[in-house]
Amino acid sequence: MSNPILHIDNLHCEYGARARDRICAINGLSLRLFPGETVALVGEEGSGRTTLARAVLQLLRPAGGRLVCDGQDLLQLGGASRREARKGIQWVPGCARETFDPAWSLRRSLHEPLLASATGSTEPVGDRIAEAADLAALPPDTLDRLPGQLDDATLGHAALARALVPRPRLIVCDEPGVGLDDDAANALSRVLASVIRTRFVACLLLTADFSMAARIADRIGVLYLGHLIEIGPAGGVWEWPLHPYTASLVSALDRVRKLPGPPRPSVTLSGGLPPGGKIPPGCLLFPRCPKAEPERCAKEIPVLRKLGFAQRAACHYAVPPVDPDDPPDDGPSQGPPT
Ligand code: SF4
């Protein structure tokens, strides 16, 4: 297996200056992303998705742990080496329009990351921009237009092109396609997935849209109160969610539209996230979980343990999925009927 492009190891991120006000937004998260792989992290507002994106993009300093990108420990680098390493990580925002200067043509906006990264390459800038536009399925005739002359779908592709111009190793994608109609969002997702696979880039996809994560990610991780509570191959997590929290997210989607895949049990949580992000003792989900066993769940913290093929969940009572194509063993054959 190749080396990971991104290795997040036991990451902790906190907010709040005083110890008694401190909120832990990411708590002991570990994750590896390999070349050509998309890992989606899903969860409600307040799950820690945005904090994680900010930490990977080095917009905030984690309180502990390691962030290694392409073999370099980003938290140990300073000054020029940190800026150099940062060039390999690019961001694709959800609301693309807000991130383009309305007075600049797309060509000028796409040129900007090259100026910022000062690659020293002798390759013509026009070729780099044309290559990125082509990869992102951005029509060449849009490059000399202003953002105000283009629709949101085109600007979504332009934001992807802008991220690709510096030829990054890692793309952090925040709610791609948010606000677009289904066709436009699906088209953008397909282009993104194709770029990741063909260019051997890694993609960390942060989204509240579980169905989109299932469509384009290779693996899905589920965040709750800054903890990774389930992770596995996208098809497994989507079709056989093992953690009650994951099951509740899929159930909520099942209730509003008929989704592909086998029928899944309906799971509804009680209440909302604890106020102020306060972490309860025992299992994080205990106050909301319909499957909780108070004796154990209120006291004992469940660990993220392997339950199925490469699928892990942090629940005392989660059991491995049953493959419907793998019939139960009925014991020794009785021989052909007579
Ligand atoms: S450990 Fe208990 S409270 Fe936590 S998710 Fe599992 S059943 Fe629910």
PDB file of C-alpha atoms and ligand atoms in Angstrom, residues 243-245 283-286 289-293 297 300 302 314-318, ligand 1:
ATOM      1  CA  HIS A 243     -23.649   3.254  15.181  1.00  0.00           C
ATOM      2  CA  PRO A 244     -27.099   4.506  16.288  1.00  0.00           C
ATOM      3  CA  TYR A 245     -26.052   8.089  15.477  1.00  0.00           C
ATOM      4  CA  CYS A 283     -20.999   7.270  25.769  1.00  0.00           C
ATOM      5  CA  LEU A 284     -21.308  10.641  24.026  1.00  0.00           C
ATOM      6  CA  LEU A 285     -24.697   9.719  22.596  1.00  0.00           C
ATOM      7  CA  PHE A 286     -26.142   8.297  25.811  1.00  0.00           C
ATOM      8  CA  CYS A 289     -29.696   7.254  22.141  1.00  0.00           C
ATOM      9  CA  PRO A 290     -32.818   5.042  21.769  1.00  0.00           C
ATOM     10  CA  LYS A 291     -30.687   1.905  22.185  1.00  0.00           C
ATOM     11  CA  ALA A 292     -28.896   2.979  25.351  1.00  0.00           C
ATOM     12  CA  GLU A 293     -28.483   0.551  28.256  1.00  0.00           C
ATOM     13  CA  CYS A 297     -23.721   3.455  28.476  1.00  0.00           C
ATOM     14  CA  GLU A 300     -18.322   3.340  30.071  1.00  0.00           C
ATOM     15  CA  PRO A 302     -17.094   2.920  23.966  1.00  0.00           C
ATOM     16  CA  ALA A 314     -17.779   3.314  18.835  1.00  0.00           C
ATOM     17  CA  CYS A 315     -20.844   1.679  20.398  1.00  0.00           C
ATOM     18  CA  HIS A 316     -20.925  -1.078  23.037  1.00  0.00           C
ATOM     19  CA  TYR A 317     -23.847  -2.786  21.324  1.00  0.00           C
ATOM     20  CA  ALA A 318     -23.085  -2.370  17.613  1.00  0.00           C
TER      21      ALA A 318
HETATM   22  S1  SF4 B   1     -22.862   2.784  23.565  1.00  0.00           S
HETATM   23 FE1  SF4 B   1     -24.976   2.859  24.336  1.00  0.00          FE
HETATM   24  S2  SF4 B   1     -25.575   5.029  24.291  1.00  0.00           S
HETATM   25 FE2  SF4 B   1     -23.734   4.785  23.060  1.00  0.00          FE
HETATM   26  S3  SF4 B   1     -24.454   4.548  20.998  1.00  0.00           S
HETATM   27 FE3  SF4 B   1     -24.188   2.500  21.787  1.00  0.00          FE
HETATM   28  S4  SF4 B   1     -26.158   1.945  22.678  1.00  0.00           S
HETATM   29 FE4  SF4 B   1     -26.204   4.164  22.337  1.00  0.00          FE
END
